PDB file of C-alpha atoms in Angstrom:
ATOM      1  CA  MET X 202      44.057-126.385 -25.524  1.00 29.00           C
ATOM      2  CA  THR X 203      44.993-122.969 -26.867  1.00 37.00           C
ATOM      3  CA  VAL X 204      47.805-121.158 -25.054  1.00 42.00           C
ATOM      4  CA  LEU X 205      46.960-117.529 -24.333  1.00 43.00           C
ATOM      5  CA  GLU X 206      49.860-115.149 -24.912  1.00 70.00           C
ATOM      6  CA  VAL X 207      48.186-112.243 -23.071  1.00 72.00           C
ATOM      7  CA  PHE X 208      45.567-112.524 -20.344  1.00 72.00           C
ATOM      8  CA  GLU X 209      44.109-109.556 -18.433  1.00 75.00           C
ATOM      9  CA  PHE X 210      41.882-109.329 -15.387  1.00 74.00           C
ATOM     10  CA  GLY X 211      41.322-106.862 -12.589  1.00 72.00           C
ATOM     11  CA  ILE X 212      39.418-105.473  -9.659  1.00 70.00           C
ATOM     12  CA  ASN X 213      36.390-103.198 -10.155  1.00 64.00           C
ATOM     13  CA  ILE X 214      36.490-103.769 -13.897  1.00 61.00           C
ATOM     14  CA  LEU X 215      33.342-104.910 -15.676  1.00 49.00           C
ATOM     15  CA  TRP X 216      35.001-107.859 -17.394  1.00 50.00           C
ATOM     16  CA  THR X 217      36.786-109.184 -14.300  1.00 49.00           C
ATOM     17  CA  PHE X 218      34.262-111.914 -13.672  1.00 49.00           C
ATOM     18  CA  ARG X 219      34.224-113.063 -17.298  1.00 56.00           C
ATOM     19  CA  ILE X 220      37.485-114.930 -16.577  1.00 55.00           C
ATOM     20  CA  ASP X 221      35.682-118.279 -16.278  1.00 56.00           C
ATOM     21  CA  LEU X 222      34.574-117.942 -19.895  1.00 55.00           C
ATOM     22  CA  ILE X 223      38.241-118.033 -20.923  1.00 61.00           C
ATOM     23  CA  VAL X 224      39.923-120.361 -18.426  1.00 64.00           C
ATOM     24  CA  THR X 225      37.589-122.406 -16.241  1.00 65.00           C
ATOM     25  CA  GLY X 226      38.190-122.527 -12.499  1.00 68.00           C
ATOM     26  CA  ILE X 227      40.732-119.768 -11.940  1.00 74.00           C
ATOM     27  CA  ARG X 228      38.558-116.736 -11.216  1.00 73.00           C
ATOM     28  CA  ASP X 229      39.004-116.820  -7.423  1.00 77.00           C
ATOM     29  CA  ALA X 230      42.785-117.181  -7.668  1.00 81.00           C
ATOM     30  CA  CYS X 231      42.990-114.309 -10.183  1.00 80.00           C
ATOM     31  CA  VAL X 232      40.880-111.971  -8.057  1.00 80.00           C
ATOM     32  CA  GLU X 233      42.836-112.897  -4.902  1.00 86.00           C
ATOM     33  CA  TYR X 234      46.136-112.169  -6.670  1.00 87.00           C
ATOM     34  CA  ALA X 235      44.871-108.863  -8.084  1.00 87.00           C
ATOM     35  CA  GLU X 236      43.697-107.751  -4.626  1.00 88.00           C
ATOM     36  CA  ALA X 237      47.051-108.682  -3.039  1.00 92.00           C
ATOM     37  CA  VAL X 238      49.039-106.786  -5.681  1.00 92.00           C
ATOM     38  CA  GLU X 239      46.755-103.759  -5.310  1.00 91.00           C
ATOM     39  CA  LYS X 240      47.304-103.857  -1.527  1.00 93.00           C
ATOM     40  CA  LEU X 241      51.078-103.909  -2.156  1.00 94.00           C
ATOM     41  CA  ALA X 242      50.765-100.935  -4.520  1.00 92.00           C
ATOM     42  CA  PHE X 243      48.916 -98.904  -1.876  1.00 93.00           C
ATOM     43  CA  LYS X 244      51.598 -99.773   0.683  1.00 96.00           C
ATOM     44  CA  LEU X 245      54.232 -98.542  -1.787  1.00 94.00           C
ATOM     45  CA  LEU X 246      52.274 -95.297  -2.227  1.00 93.00           C
ATOM     46  CA  GLU X 247      52.307 -94.860   1.551  1.00 95.00           C
ATOM     47  CA  LEU X 248      56.069 -95.405   1.703  1.00 95.00           C
ATOM     48  CA  MET X 249      56.571 -92.911  -1.124  1.00 91.00           C
ATOM     49  CA  ALA X 250      54.452 -90.316   0.696  1.00 92.00           C
ATOM     50  CA  MET X 251      56.384 -90.817   3.939  1.00 95.00           C
ATOM     51  CA  SER X 252      59.692 -90.436   2.065  1.00 92.00           C
ATOM     52  CA  LEU X 253      58.426 -86.999   0.988  1.00 88.00           C
ATOM     53  CA  ASP X 254      57.550 -86.104   4.599  1.00 92.00           C
ATOM     54  CA  LEU X 255      53.839 -86.374   3.823  1.00 91.00           C
ATOM     55  CA  PRO X 256      51.258 -88.285   5.868  1.00 95.00           C
ATOM     56  CA  ALA X 257      51.356 -91.981   4.920  1.00 96.00           C
ATOM     57  CA  LYS X 258      47.881 -92.029   3.332  1.00 94.00           C
ATOM     58  CA  ARG X 259      48.323 -88.690   1.516  1.00 92.00           C
ATOM     59  CA  LEU X 260      48.519 -90.217  -1.997  1.00 88.00           C
ATOM     60  CA  ASN X 261      45.975 -93.009  -1.503  1.00 89.00           C
ATOM     61  CA  GLY X 262      42.958 -90.809  -2.209  1.00 87.00           C
ATOM     62  CA  TYR X 263      44.153 -90.171  -5.748  1.00 84.00           C
ATOM     63  CA  PHE X 264      43.966 -93.887  -6.524  1.00 85.00           C
ATOM     64  CA  LYS X 265      41.131 -95.293  -4.363  1.00 79.00           C
ATOM     65  CA  ASP X 266      38.719 -95.462  -7.307  1.00 78.00           C
ATOM     66  CA  SER X 267      41.325 -96.491  -9.857  1.00 76.00           C
ATOM     67  CA  LEU X 268      41.019 -99.477 -12.148  1.00 74.00           C
ATOM     68  CA  SER X 269      43.755-101.883 -11.143  1.00 80.00           C
ATOM     69  CA  ARG X 270      44.426-104.607 -13.654  1.00 80.00           C
ATOM     70  CA  VAL X 271      46.705-107.582 -13.926  1.00 83.00           C
ATOM     71  CA  ARG X 272      48.195-108.504 -17.265  1.00 81.00           C
ATOM     72  CA  LEU X 273      49.902-111.827 -17.792  1.00 78.00           C
ATOM     73  CA  ASN X 274      52.268-111.817 -20.763  1.00 77.00           C
ATOM     74  CA  ARG X 275      53.912-114.953 -22.067  1.00 75.00           C
ATOM     75  CA  TYR X 276      56.886-114.629 -24.365  1.00 72.00           C
ATOM     76  CA  PRO X 277      57.853-118.111 -25.596  1.00 71.00           C
ATOM     77  CA  PRO X 278      61.616-118.735 -25.969  1.00 71.00           C
ATOM     78  CA  CYS X 279      62.932-117.534 -29.308  1.00 72.00           C
ATOM     79  CA  PRO X 280      65.545-119.708 -31.067  1.00 75.00           C
ATOM     80  CA  SER X 281      66.686-116.757 -33.218  1.00 77.00           C
ATOM     81  CA  PRO X 282      67.541-113.595 -31.225  1.00 69.00           C
ATOM     82  CA  ASP X 283      67.091-111.452 -34.345  1.00 73.00           C
ATOM     83  CA  LEU X 284      63.438-112.542 -34.423  1.00 72.00           C
ATOM     84  CA  ALA X 285      62.774-111.822 -30.733  1.00 68.00           C
ATOM     85  CA  LEU X 286      59.332-110.434 -29.971  1.00 66.00           C
ATOM     86  CA  GLY X 287      58.213-108.271 -27.105  1.00 70.00           C
ATOM     87  CA  VAL X 288      57.256-104.729 -26.272  1.00 75.00           C
ATOM     88  CA  GLY X 289      59.499-102.006 -27.675  1.00 80.00           C
ATOM     89  CA  PRO X 290      60.862 -99.072 -25.683  1.00 86.00           C
ATOM     90  CA  HIS X 291      58.051 -97.440 -23.730  1.00 86.00           C
ATOM     91  CA  LYS X 292      57.027 -95.731 -20.506  1.00 85.00           C
ATOM     92  CA  ASP X 293      54.357 -97.102 -18.205  1.00 86.00           C
ATOM     93  CA  GLN X 294      51.367 -94.759 -18.256  1.00 84.00           C
ATOM     94  CA  GLY X 295      49.829 -95.650 -14.897  1.00 84.00           C
ATOM     95  CA  ALA X 296      51.094 -94.923 -11.403  1.00 88.00           C
ATOM     96  CA  LEU X 297      52.915 -98.130 -10.465  1.00 91.00           C
ATOM     97  CA  THR X 298      53.714-101.349 -12.267  1.00 91.00           C
ATOM     98  CA  VAL X 299      54.253-104.337  -9.990  1.00 92.00           C
ATOM     99  CA  LEU X 300      56.133-106.844 -12.132  1.00 91.00           C
ATOM    100  CA  ALA X 301      56.685-110.480 -11.210  1.00 90.00           C
ATOM    101  CA  GLN X 302      59.438-111.810 -13.467  1.00 86.00           C
ATOM    102  CA  ASP X 303      60.089-115.462 -14.145  1.00 86.00           C
ATOM    103  CA  ASP X 304      63.585-116.908 -13.844  1.00 85.00           C
ATOM    104  CA  VAL X 305      64.309-116.116 -17.513  1.00 79.00           C
ATOM    105  CA  GLY X 306      63.811-112.356 -17.318  1.00 80.00           C
ATOM    106  CA  GLY X 307      63.706-110.224 -20.433  1.00 82.00           C
ATOM    107  CA  LEU X 308      63.217-106.766 -18.919  1.00 88.00           C
ATOM    108  CA  ASP X 309      65.755-104.070 -19.792  1.00 90.00           C
ATOM    109  CA  VAL X 310      65.817-100.490 -18.495  1.00 92.00           C
ATOM    110  CA  LYS X 311      67.564 -97.556 -20.092  1.00 92.00           C
ATOM    111  CA  ARG X 312      70.277 -96.091 -17.905  1.00 91.00           C
ATOM    112  CA  LYS X 313      69.848 -92.324 -17.719  1.00 86.00           C
ATOM    113  CA  SER X 314      73.571 -91.550 -17.403  1.00 93.00           C
ATOM    114  CA  ASP X 315      74.686 -93.059 -20.725  1.00 96.00           C
ATOM    115  CA  GLY X 316      71.531 -94.262 -22.517  1.00 93.00           C
ATOM    116  CA  GLN X 317      72.621 -97.919 -22.386  1.00 95.00           C
ATOM    117  CA  TRP X 318      70.081-100.715 -21.956  1.00 94.00           C
ATOM    118  CA  VAL X 319      70.701-102.754 -18.796  1.00 94.00           C
ATOM    119  CA  ARG X 320      69.153-106.159 -18.046  1.00 92.00           C
ATOM    120  CA  VAL X 321      67.058-106.352 -14.866  1.00 93.00           C
ATOM    121  CA  LYS X 322      68.221-109.586 -13.246  1.00 92.00           C
ATOM    122  CA  PRO X 323      65.316-111.701 -11.972  1.00 92.00           C
ATOM    123  CA  VAL X 324      65.399-112.146  -8.193  1.00 93.00           C
ATOM    124  CA  PRO X 325      63.376-115.108  -6.878  1.00 91.00           C
ATOM    125  CA  ASP X 326      60.306-114.275  -4.764  1.00 91.00           C
ATOM    126  CA  SER X 327      60.485-110.547  -5.505  1.00 93.00           C
ATOM    127  CA  TYR X 328      58.831-107.888  -7.632  1.00 93.00           C
ATOM    128  CA  VAL X 329      60.224-105.179  -9.891  1.00 93.00           C
ATOM    129  CA  ILE X 330      58.437-101.869  -9.310  1.00 93.00           C
ATOM    130  CA  ASN X 331      58.241 -99.394 -12.196  1.00 91.00           C
ATOM    131  CA  ILE X 332      57.189 -95.832 -11.447  1.00 88.00           C
ATOM    132  CA  GLY X 333      54.735 -94.731 -14.124  1.00 86.00           C
ATOM    133  CA  ASP X 334      53.961 -91.379 -15.709  1.00 83.00           C
ATOM    134  CA  LEU X 335      51.198 -90.590 -13.193  1.00 82.00           C
ATOM    135  CA  ILE X 336      53.770 -90.412 -10.408  1.00 81.00           C
ATOM    136  CA  GLN X 337      57.060 -89.573 -12.022  1.00 67.00           C
ATOM    137  CA  VAL X 338      57.640 -86.478 -14.089  1.00 52.00           C
ATOM    138  CA  LYS X 339      60.435 -88.159 -16.057  1.00 52.00           C
ATOM    139  CA  ASN X 340      59.790 -91.893 -16.407  1.00 52.00           C
ATOM    140  CA  GLY X 341      62.495 -94.380 -17.348  1.00 62.00           C
ATOM    141  CA  VAL X 342      62.115 -95.890 -20.818  1.00 70.00           C
ATOM    142  CA  HIS X 343      62.323 -99.697 -20.896  1.00 71.00           C
ATOM    143  CA  LEU X 344      61.785-102.576 -23.308  1.00 69.00           C
ATOM    144  CA  ILE X 345      60.767-106.216 -22.972  1.00 72.00           C
ATOM    145  CA  PHE X 346      61.686-109.195 -25.151  1.00 70.00           C
ATOM    146  CA  ASN X 347      61.864-112.971 -25.059  1.00 68.00           C
ATOM    147  CA  VAL X 348      65.256-114.620 -24.640  1.00 59.00           C
TER     148      VAL X 348
END
């Protein structure tokens, strides 16, 4: 069996239901997960709107026809830190990133006050939420690597 390093699927995306061609028997679980994460993202949008003294559903209309996608990235452990792979410093282009970390972690964020990279400690049964460029005028730069 070949191990996929990156696997994408989503809701309302033409290739969503082609999942079974790649990994047999997981389509329903993938779609269910994508729908649950999208529901969480809309709830977060409502909380953001309310924090700005706007009606709860004020931002939802901007994203109701959006293309939500789920991307599973696997970064195998690297025995030599100098050879670590990952995604270099970047900003998330969408509105929200809902990130489920494993217990290893590997996500760093750049602290605005001094420009230092700080490790985001994995917390069991939780998500890390990144605010993307569509919502935030000045997005935080972050990088990802295997440890």
